[in-house]
PDB file of N, CA and C in Angstrom:
ATOM      1  N   MET A   1     -12.042  29.874 -19.571  1.00 58.00           N
ATOM      2  CA  MET A   1     -12.293  28.448 -19.575  1.00 58.00           C
ATOM      3  C   MET A   1     -11.104  27.689 -18.995  1.00 58.00           C
ATOM      4  N   ASN A   2     -11.409  26.658 -18.296  1.00 57.00           N
ATOM      5  CA  ASN A   2     -10.344  25.809 -17.759  1.00 57.00           C
ATOM      6  C   ASN A   2      -9.969  24.752 -18.782  1.00 57.00           C
ATOM      7  N   ALA A   3      -8.677  24.509 -18.889  1.00 52.00           N
ATOM      8  CA  ALA A   3      -8.204  23.459 -19.779  1.00 52.00           C
ATOM      9  C   ALA A   3      -8.503  22.105 -19.151  1.00 52.00           C
ATOM     10  N   PRO A   4      -8.817  21.099 -19.970  1.00 56.00           N
ATOM     11  CA  PRO A   4      -9.069  19.766 -19.405  1.00 56.00           C
ATOM     12  C   PRO A   4      -7.814  19.203 -18.754  1.00 56.00           C
ATOM     13  N   VAL A   5      -8.017  18.569 -17.637  1.00 50.00           N
ATOM     14  CA  VAL A   5      -6.890  17.985 -16.907  1.00 50.00           C
ATOM     15  C   VAL A   5      -6.556  16.634 -17.537  1.00 50.00           C
ATOM     16  N   THR A   6      -5.303  16.485 -17.909  1.00 62.00           N
ATOM     17  CA  THR A   6      -4.870  15.197 -18.455  1.00 62.00           C
ATOM     18  C   THR A   6      -4.064  14.477 -17.398  1.00 62.00           C
ATOM     19  N   ASN A   7      -4.309  13.226 -17.267  1.00 68.00           N
ATOM     20  CA  ASN A   7      -3.611  12.408 -16.280  1.00 68.00           C
ATOM     21  C   ASN A   7      -2.787  11.371 -17.029  1.00 68.00           C
ATOM     22  N   GLN A   8      -1.934  11.844 -17.921  1.00 87.00           N
ATOM     23  CA  GLN A   8      -1.157  10.911 -18.720  1.00 87.00           C
ATOM     24  C   GLN A   8       0.014  10.348 -17.922  1.00 87.00           C
ATOM     25  N   ARG A   9       0.278   9.111 -18.183  1.00 94.00           N
ATOM     26  CA  ARG A   9       1.406   8.427 -17.562  1.00 94.00           C
ATOM     27  C   ARG A   9       2.617   8.527 -18.481  1.00 94.00           C
ATOM     28  N   SER A  10       3.777   8.465 -17.902  1.00 96.00           N
ATOM     29  CA  SER A  10       5.020   8.610 -18.656  1.00 96.00           C
ATOM     30  C   SER A  10       5.390   7.324 -19.399  1.00 96.00           C
ATOM     31  N   TRP A  11       5.744   7.489 -20.663  1.00 96.00           N
ATOM     32  CA  TRP A  11       6.193   6.385 -21.506  1.00 96.00           C
ATOM     33  C   TRP A  11       7.485   5.784 -20.936  1.00 96.00           C
ATOM     34  N   LEU A  12       8.411   6.628 -20.531  1.00 97.00           N
ATOM     35  CA  LEU A  12       9.699   6.153 -20.032  1.00 97.00           C
ATOM     36  C   LEU A  12       9.539   5.376 -18.722  1.00 97.00           C
ATOM     37  N   VAL A  13       8.714   5.876 -17.840  1.00 97.00           N
ATOM     38  CA  VAL A  13       8.489   5.176 -16.567  1.00 97.00           C
ATOM     39  C   VAL A  13       7.879   3.798 -16.826  1.00 97.00           C
ATOM     40  N   ALA A  14       6.884   3.739 -17.701  1.00 98.00           N
ATOM     41  CA  ALA A  14       6.253   2.452 -18.024  1.00 98.00           C
ATOM     42  C   ALA A  14       7.264   1.494 -18.647  1.00 98.00           C
ATOM     43  N   LEU A  15       8.122   2.002 -19.527  1.00 98.00           N
ATOM     44  CA  LEU A  15       9.140   1.167 -20.173  1.00 98.00           C
ATOM     45  C   LEU A  15      10.117   0.603 -19.144  1.00 98.00           C
ATOM     46  N   LEU A  16      10.579   1.454 -18.247  1.00 98.00           N
ATOM     47  CA  LEU A  16      11.535   0.998 -17.218  1.00 98.00           C
ATOM     48  C   LEU A  16      10.883   0.019 -16.238  1.00 98.00           C
ATOM     49  N   LEU A  17       9.648   0.295 -15.852  1.00 98.00           N
ATOM     50  CA  LEU A  17       8.945  -0.637 -14.957  1.00 98.00           C
ATOM     51  C   LEU A  17       8.750  -1.991 -15.624  1.00 98.00           C
ATOM     52  N   CYS A  18       8.429  -1.978 -16.913  1.00 97.00           N
ATOM     53  CA  CYS A  18       8.260  -3.234 -17.641  1.00 97.00           C
ATOM     54  C   CYS A  18       9.577  -3.992 -17.739  1.00 97.00           C
ATOM     55  N   PHE A  19      10.665  -3.273 -18.000  1.00 97.00           N
ATOM     56  CA  PHE A  19      11.972  -3.913 -18.141  1.00 97.00           C
ATOM     57  C   PHE A  19      12.429  -4.559 -16.830  1.00 97.00           C
ATOM     58  N   PHE A  20      12.301  -3.815 -15.723  1.00 97.00           N
ATOM     59  CA  PHE A  20      12.827  -4.312 -14.453  1.00 97.00           C
ATOM     60  C   PHE A  20      11.841  -5.168 -13.658  1.00 97.00           C
ATOM     61  N   PHE A  21      10.551  -4.867 -13.756  1.00 97.00           N
ATOM     62  CA  PHE A  21       9.555  -5.569 -12.943  1.00 97.00           C
ATOM     63  C   PHE A  21       8.396  -6.126 -13.772  1.00 97.00           C
ATOM     64  N   GLY A  22       8.601  -6.301 -15.058  1.00 96.00           N
ATOM     65  CA  GLY A  22       7.524  -6.723 -15.958  1.00 96.00           C
ATOM     66  C   GLY A  22       6.940  -8.073 -15.637  1.00 96.00           C
ATOM     67  N   ILE A  23       7.735  -8.971 -15.114  1.00 95.00           N
ATOM     68  CA  ILE A  23       7.256 -10.325 -14.837  1.00 95.00           C
ATOM     69  C   ILE A  23       6.165 -10.329 -13.764  1.00 95.00           C
ATOM     70  N   ILE A  24       6.129  -9.262 -12.936  1.00 96.00           N
ATOM     71  CA  ILE A  24       5.058  -9.163 -11.939  1.00 96.00           C
ATOM     72  C   ILE A  24       4.064  -8.055 -12.302  1.00 96.00           C
ATOM     73  N   GLY A  25       4.145  -7.518 -13.517  1.00 96.00           N
ATOM     74  CA  GLY A  25       3.134  -6.611 -14.043  1.00 96.00           C
ATOM     75  C   GLY A  25       3.074  -5.222 -13.442  1.00 96.00           C
ATOM     76  N   VAL A  26       4.161  -4.731 -12.877  1.00 97.00           N
ATOM     77  CA  VAL A  26       4.154  -3.421 -12.231  1.00 97.00           C
ATOM     78  C   VAL A  26       3.768  -2.319 -13.220  1.00 97.00           C
ATOM     79  N   HIS A  27       4.209  -2.427 -14.458  1.00 97.00           N
ATOM     80  CA  HIS A  27       3.870  -1.411 -15.464  1.00 97.00           C
ATOM     81  C   HIS A  27       2.370  -1.350 -15.719  1.00 97.00           C
ATOM     82  N   ARG A  28       1.686  -2.470 -15.596  1.00 97.00           N
ATOM     83  CA  ARG A  28       0.229  -2.497 -15.787  1.00 97.00           C
ATOM     84  C   ARG A  28      -0.481  -1.797 -14.629  1.00 97.00           C
ATOM     85  N   PHE A  29       0.001  -1.991 -13.405  1.00 98.00           N
ATOM     86  CA  PHE A  29      -0.559  -1.270 -12.267  1.00 98.00           C
ATOM     87  C   PHE A  29      -0.318   0.230 -12.432  1.00 98.00           C
ATOM     88  N   TYR A  30       0.834   0.607 -12.941  1.00 98.00           N
ATOM     89  CA  TYR A  30       1.191   2.014 -13.139  1.00 98.00           C
ATOM     90  C   TYR A  30       0.207   2.723 -14.069  1.00 98.00           C
ATOM     91  N   VAL A  31      -0.241   2.066 -15.128  1.00 97.00           N
ATOM     92  CA  VAL A  31      -1.171   2.695 -16.070  1.00 97.00           C
ATOM     93  C   VAL A  31      -2.634   2.465 -15.693  1.00 97.00           C
ATOM     94  N   GLY A  32      -2.892   1.827 -14.563  1.00 97.00           N
ATOM     95  CA  GLY A  32      -4.248   1.662 -14.072  1.00 97.00           C
ATOM     96  C   GLY A  32      -4.929   0.362 -14.457  1.00 97.00           C
ATOM     97  N   LYS A  33      -4.213  -0.549 -15.071  1.00 97.00           N
ATOM     98  CA  LYS A  33      -4.801  -1.819 -15.500  1.00 97.00           C
ATOM     99  C   LYS A  33      -4.551  -2.889 -14.431  1.00 97.00           C
ATOM    100  N   THR A  34      -5.267  -2.756 -13.315  1.00 97.00           N
ATOM    101  CA  THR A  34      -5.004  -3.646 -12.180  1.00 97.00           C
ATOM    102  C   THR A  34      -5.396  -5.094 -12.448  1.00 97.00           C
ATOM    103  N   GLY A  35      -6.463  -5.314 -13.208  1.00 97.00           N
ATOM    104  CA  GLY A  35      -6.895  -6.680 -13.493  1.00 97.00           C
ATOM    105  C   GLY A  35      -5.841  -7.474 -14.231  1.00 97.00           C
ATOM    106  N   THR A  36      -5.297  -6.897 -15.296  1.00 96.00           N
ATOM    107  CA  THR A  36      -4.263  -7.608 -16.052  1.00 96.00           C
ATOM    108  C   THR A  36      -2.935  -7.604 -15.296  1.00 96.00           C
ATOM    109  N   GLY A  37      -2.751  -6.631 -14.401  1.00 97.00           N
ATOM    110  CA  GLY A  37      -1.560  -6.649 -13.549  1.00 97.00           C
ATOM    111  C   GLY A  37      -1.570  -7.854 -12.628  1.00 97.00           C
ATOM    112  N   ILE A  38      -2.732  -8.139 -12.055  1.00 97.00           N
ATOM    113  CA  ILE A  38      -2.876  -9.316 -11.184  1.00 97.00           C
ATOM    114  C   ILE A  38      -2.662 -10.599 -11.988  1.00 97.00           C
ATOM    115  N   LEU A  39      -3.204 -10.639 -13.206  1.00 96.00           N
ATOM    116  CA  LEU A  39      -2.989 -11.819 -14.050  1.00 96.00           C
ATOM    117  C   LEU A  39      -1.511 -12.024 -14.365  1.00 96.00           C
ATOM    118  N   GLN A  40      -0.781 -10.935 -14.552  1.00 96.00           N
ATOM    119  CA  GLN A  40       0.651 -11.084 -14.815  1.00 96.00           C
ATOM    120  C   GLN A  40       1.391 -11.602 -13.587  1.00 96.00           C
ATOM    121  N   ILE A  41       0.957 -11.212 -12.405  1.00 96.00           N
ATOM    122  CA  ILE A  41       1.578 -11.753 -11.185  1.00 96.00           C
ATOM    123  C   ILE A  41       1.347 -13.263 -11.122  1.00 96.00           C
ATOM    124  N   VAL A  42       0.120 -13.678 -11.345  1.00 96.00           N
ATOM    125  CA  VAL A  42      -0.253 -15.089 -11.232  1.00 96.00           C
ATOM    126  C   VAL A  42       0.457 -15.953 -12.279  1.00 96.00           C
ATOM    127  N   THR A  43       0.633 -15.416 -13.492  1.00 96.00           N
ATOM    128  CA  THR A  43       1.231 -16.198 -14.585  1.00 96.00           C
ATOM    129  C   THR A  43       2.709 -15.890 -14.807  1.00 96.00           C
ATOM    130  N   PHE A  44       3.306 -15.099 -13.896  1.00 94.00           N
ATOM    131  CA  PHE A  44       4.704 -14.677 -14.039  1.00 94.00           C
ATOM    132  C   PHE A  44       4.937 -14.023 -15.399  1.00 94.00           C
ATOM    133  N   GLY A  45       4.049 -13.060 -15.708  1.00 93.00           N
ATOM    134  CA  GLY A  45       4.176 -12.335 -16.968  1.00 93.00           C
ATOM    135  C   GLY A  45       3.938 -13.214 -18.175  1.00 93.00           C
ATOM    136  N   GLY A  46       3.038 -14.168 -18.036  1.00 92.00           N
ATOM    137  CA  GLY A  46       2.801 -15.107 -19.140  1.00 92.00           C
ATOM    138  C   GLY A  46       4.059 -15.884 -19.456  1.00 92.00           C
ATOM    139  N   LEU A  47       4.766 -16.291 -18.372  1.00 94.00           N
ATOM    140  CA  LEU A  47       6.066 -16.980 -18.469  1.00 94.00           C
ATOM    141  C   LEU A  47       7.077 -16.151 -19.273  1.00 94.00           C
ATOM    142  N   GLY A  48       6.946 -14.829 -19.158  1.00 94.00           N
ATOM    143  CA  GLY A  48       7.889 -13.918 -19.804  1.00 94.00           C
ATOM    144  C   GLY A  48       7.455 -13.447 -21.171  1.00 94.00           C
ATOM    145  N   LEU A  49       6.611 -14.217 -21.844  1.00 97.00           N
ATOM    146  CA  LEU A  49       6.187 -13.845 -23.197  1.00 97.00           C
ATOM    147  C   LEU A  49       5.306 -12.594 -23.186  1.00 97.00           C
ATOM    148  N   TRP A  50       4.353 -12.546 -22.276  1.00 95.00           N
ATOM    149  CA  TRP A  50       3.467 -11.391 -22.164  1.00 95.00           C
ATOM    150  C   TRP A  50       4.279 -10.137 -21.840  1.00 95.00           C
ATOM    151  N   THR A  51       5.265 -10.281 -20.963  1.00 96.00           N
ATOM    152  CA  THR A  51       6.130  -9.167 -20.606  1.00 96.00           C
ATOM    153  C   THR A  51       6.924  -8.683 -21.810  1.00 96.00           C
ATOM    154  N   LEU A  52       7.461  -9.597 -22.587  1.00 97.00           N
ATOM    155  CA  LEU A  52       8.223  -9.224 -23.780  1.00 97.00           C
ATOM    156  C   LEU A  52       7.338  -8.483 -24.783  1.00 97.00           C
ATOM    157  N   ILE A  53       6.131  -8.954 -24.978  1.00 97.00           N
ATOM    158  CA  ILE A  53       5.200  -8.297 -25.906  1.00 97.00           C
ATOM    159  C   ILE A  53       4.863  -6.895 -25.397  1.00 97.00           C
ATOM    160  N   ASP A  54       4.565  -6.775 -24.100  1.00 97.00           N
ATOM    161  CA  ASP A  54       4.280  -5.456 -23.530  1.00 97.00           C
ATOM    162  C   ASP A  54       5.464  -4.516 -23.706  1.00 97.00           C
ATOM    163  N   PHE A  55       6.677  -5.018 -23.473  1.00 98.00           N
ATOM    164  CA  PHE A  55       7.875  -4.186 -23.609  1.00 98.00           C
ATOM    165  C   PHE A  55       7.993  -3.639 -25.033  1.00 98.00           C
ATOM    166  N   ILE A  56       7.768  -4.492 -26.015  1.00 98.00           N
ATOM    167  CA  ILE A  56       7.863  -4.060 -27.414  1.00 98.00           C
ATOM    168  C   ILE A  56       6.769  -3.051 -27.742  1.00 98.00           C
ATOM    169  N   VAL A  57       5.548  -3.302 -27.271  1.00 98.00           N
ATOM    170  CA  VAL A  57       4.431  -2.389 -27.543  1.00 98.00           C
ATOM    171  C   VAL A  57       4.683  -1.029 -26.890  1.00 98.00           C
ATOM    172  N   ILE A  58       5.214  -1.020 -25.671  1.00 97.00           N
ATOM    173  CA  ILE A  58       5.557   0.247 -25.018  1.00 97.00           C
ATOM    174  C   ILE A  58       6.664   0.942 -25.797  1.00 97.00           C
ATOM    175  N   LEU A  59       7.657   0.201 -26.209  1.00 97.00           N
ATOM    176  CA  LEU A  59       8.801   0.756 -26.927  1.00 97.00           C
ATOM    177  C   LEU A  59       8.395   1.454 -28.223  1.00 97.00           C
ATOM    178  N   VAL A  60       7.468   0.865 -28.970  1.00 97.00           N
ATOM    179  CA  VAL A  60       7.044   1.462 -30.244  1.00 97.00           C
ATOM    180  C   VAL A  60       5.929   2.494 -30.064  1.00 97.00           C
ATOM    181  N   GLY A  61       5.442   2.670 -28.828  1.00 95.00           N
ATOM    182  CA  GLY A  61       4.466   3.712 -28.548  1.00 95.00           C
ATOM    183  C   GLY A  61       3.021   3.311 -28.686  1.00 95.00           C
ATOM    184  N   GLY A  62       2.721   2.036 -28.708  1.00 96.00           N
ATOM    185  CA  GLY A  62       1.348   1.577 -28.871  1.00 96.00           C
ATOM    186  C   GLY A  62       0.615   1.264 -27.574  1.00 96.00           C
ATOM    187  N   PHE A  63       1.297   1.325 -26.452  1.00 97.00           N
ATOM    188  CA  PHE A  63       0.695   0.977 -25.159  1.00 97.00           C
ATOM    189  C   PHE A  63      -0.168   2.134 -24.667  1.00 97.00           C
ATOM    190  N   ARG A  64      -1.325   1.839 -24.111  1.00 96.00           N
ATOM    191  CA  ARG A  64      -2.251   2.870 -23.647  1.00 96.00           C
ATOM    192  C   ARG A  64      -2.635   2.623 -22.192  1.00 96.00           C
ATOM    193  N   ASP A  65      -3.051   3.698 -21.526  1.00 96.00           N
ATOM    194  CA  ASP A  65      -3.473   3.553 -20.134  1.00 96.00           C
ATOM    195  C   ASP A  65      -4.913   3.040 -20.068  1.00 96.00           C
ATOM    196  N   LYS A  66      -5.453   2.949 -18.866  1.00 96.00           N
ATOM    197  CA  LYS A  66      -6.792   2.389 -18.679  1.00 96.00           C
ATOM    198  C   LYS A  66      -7.875   3.199 -19.392  1.00 96.00           C
ATOM    199  N   GLN A  67      -7.669   4.506 -19.536  1.00 95.00           N
ATOM    200  CA  GLN A  67      -8.642   5.362 -20.210  1.00 95.00           C
ATOM    201  C   GLN A  67      -8.458   5.351 -21.734  1.00 95.00           C
ATOM    202  N   GLY A  68      -7.494   4.599 -22.238  1.00 95.00           N
ATOM    203  CA  GLY A  68      -7.257   4.516 -23.660  1.00 95.00           C
ATOM    204  C   GLY A  68      -6.369   5.603 -24.221  1.00 95.00           C
ATOM    205  N   GLN A  69      -5.763   6.394 -23.346  1.00 95.00           N
ATOM    206  CA  GLN A  69      -4.886   7.474 -23.788  1.00 95.00           C
ATOM    207  C   GLN A  69      -3.468   6.942 -23.974  1.00 95.00           C
ATOM    208  N   PRO A  70      -2.761   7.431 -25.003  1.00 95.00           N
ATOM    209  CA  PRO A  70      -1.367   7.012 -25.180  1.00 95.00           C
ATOM    210  C   PRO A  70      -0.492   7.559 -24.054  1.00 95.00           C
ATOM    211  N   LEU A  71       0.594   6.890 -23.807  1.00 96.00           N
ATOM    212  CA  LEU A  71       1.509   7.348 -22.768  1.00 96.00           C
ATOM    213  C   LEU A  71       2.260   8.584 -23.249  1.00 96.00           C
ATOM    214  N   ALA A  72       2.500   9.514 -22.324  1.00 95.00           N
ATOM    215  CA  ALA A  72       3.180  10.767 -22.661  1.00 95.00           C
ATOM    216  C   ALA A  72       4.664  10.527 -22.846  1.00 95.00           C
ATOM    217  N   ARG A  73       5.198  11.116 -23.913  1.00 91.00           N
ATOM    218  CA  ARG A  73       6.640  10.972 -24.169  1.00 91.00           C
ATOM    219  C   ARG A  73       7.380  12.124 -23.599  1.00 91.00           C
TER     220      ARG A  73
END
């Protein structure tokens, strides 16, 4: 039997992308959430508040990719 292929994104990469480029939503594009990534570009990361919330959620391990899978540590 073949093992299921997992396409998990890295927790560390998402955290660093959020820290350095969060205001333009790069971390959201990385995990496949293009719609909310575009919204973050338009709103400048919710004037920084949305970016800060995302950073904290990624930091504590609650952020998930588009398929609902947790980010790989």
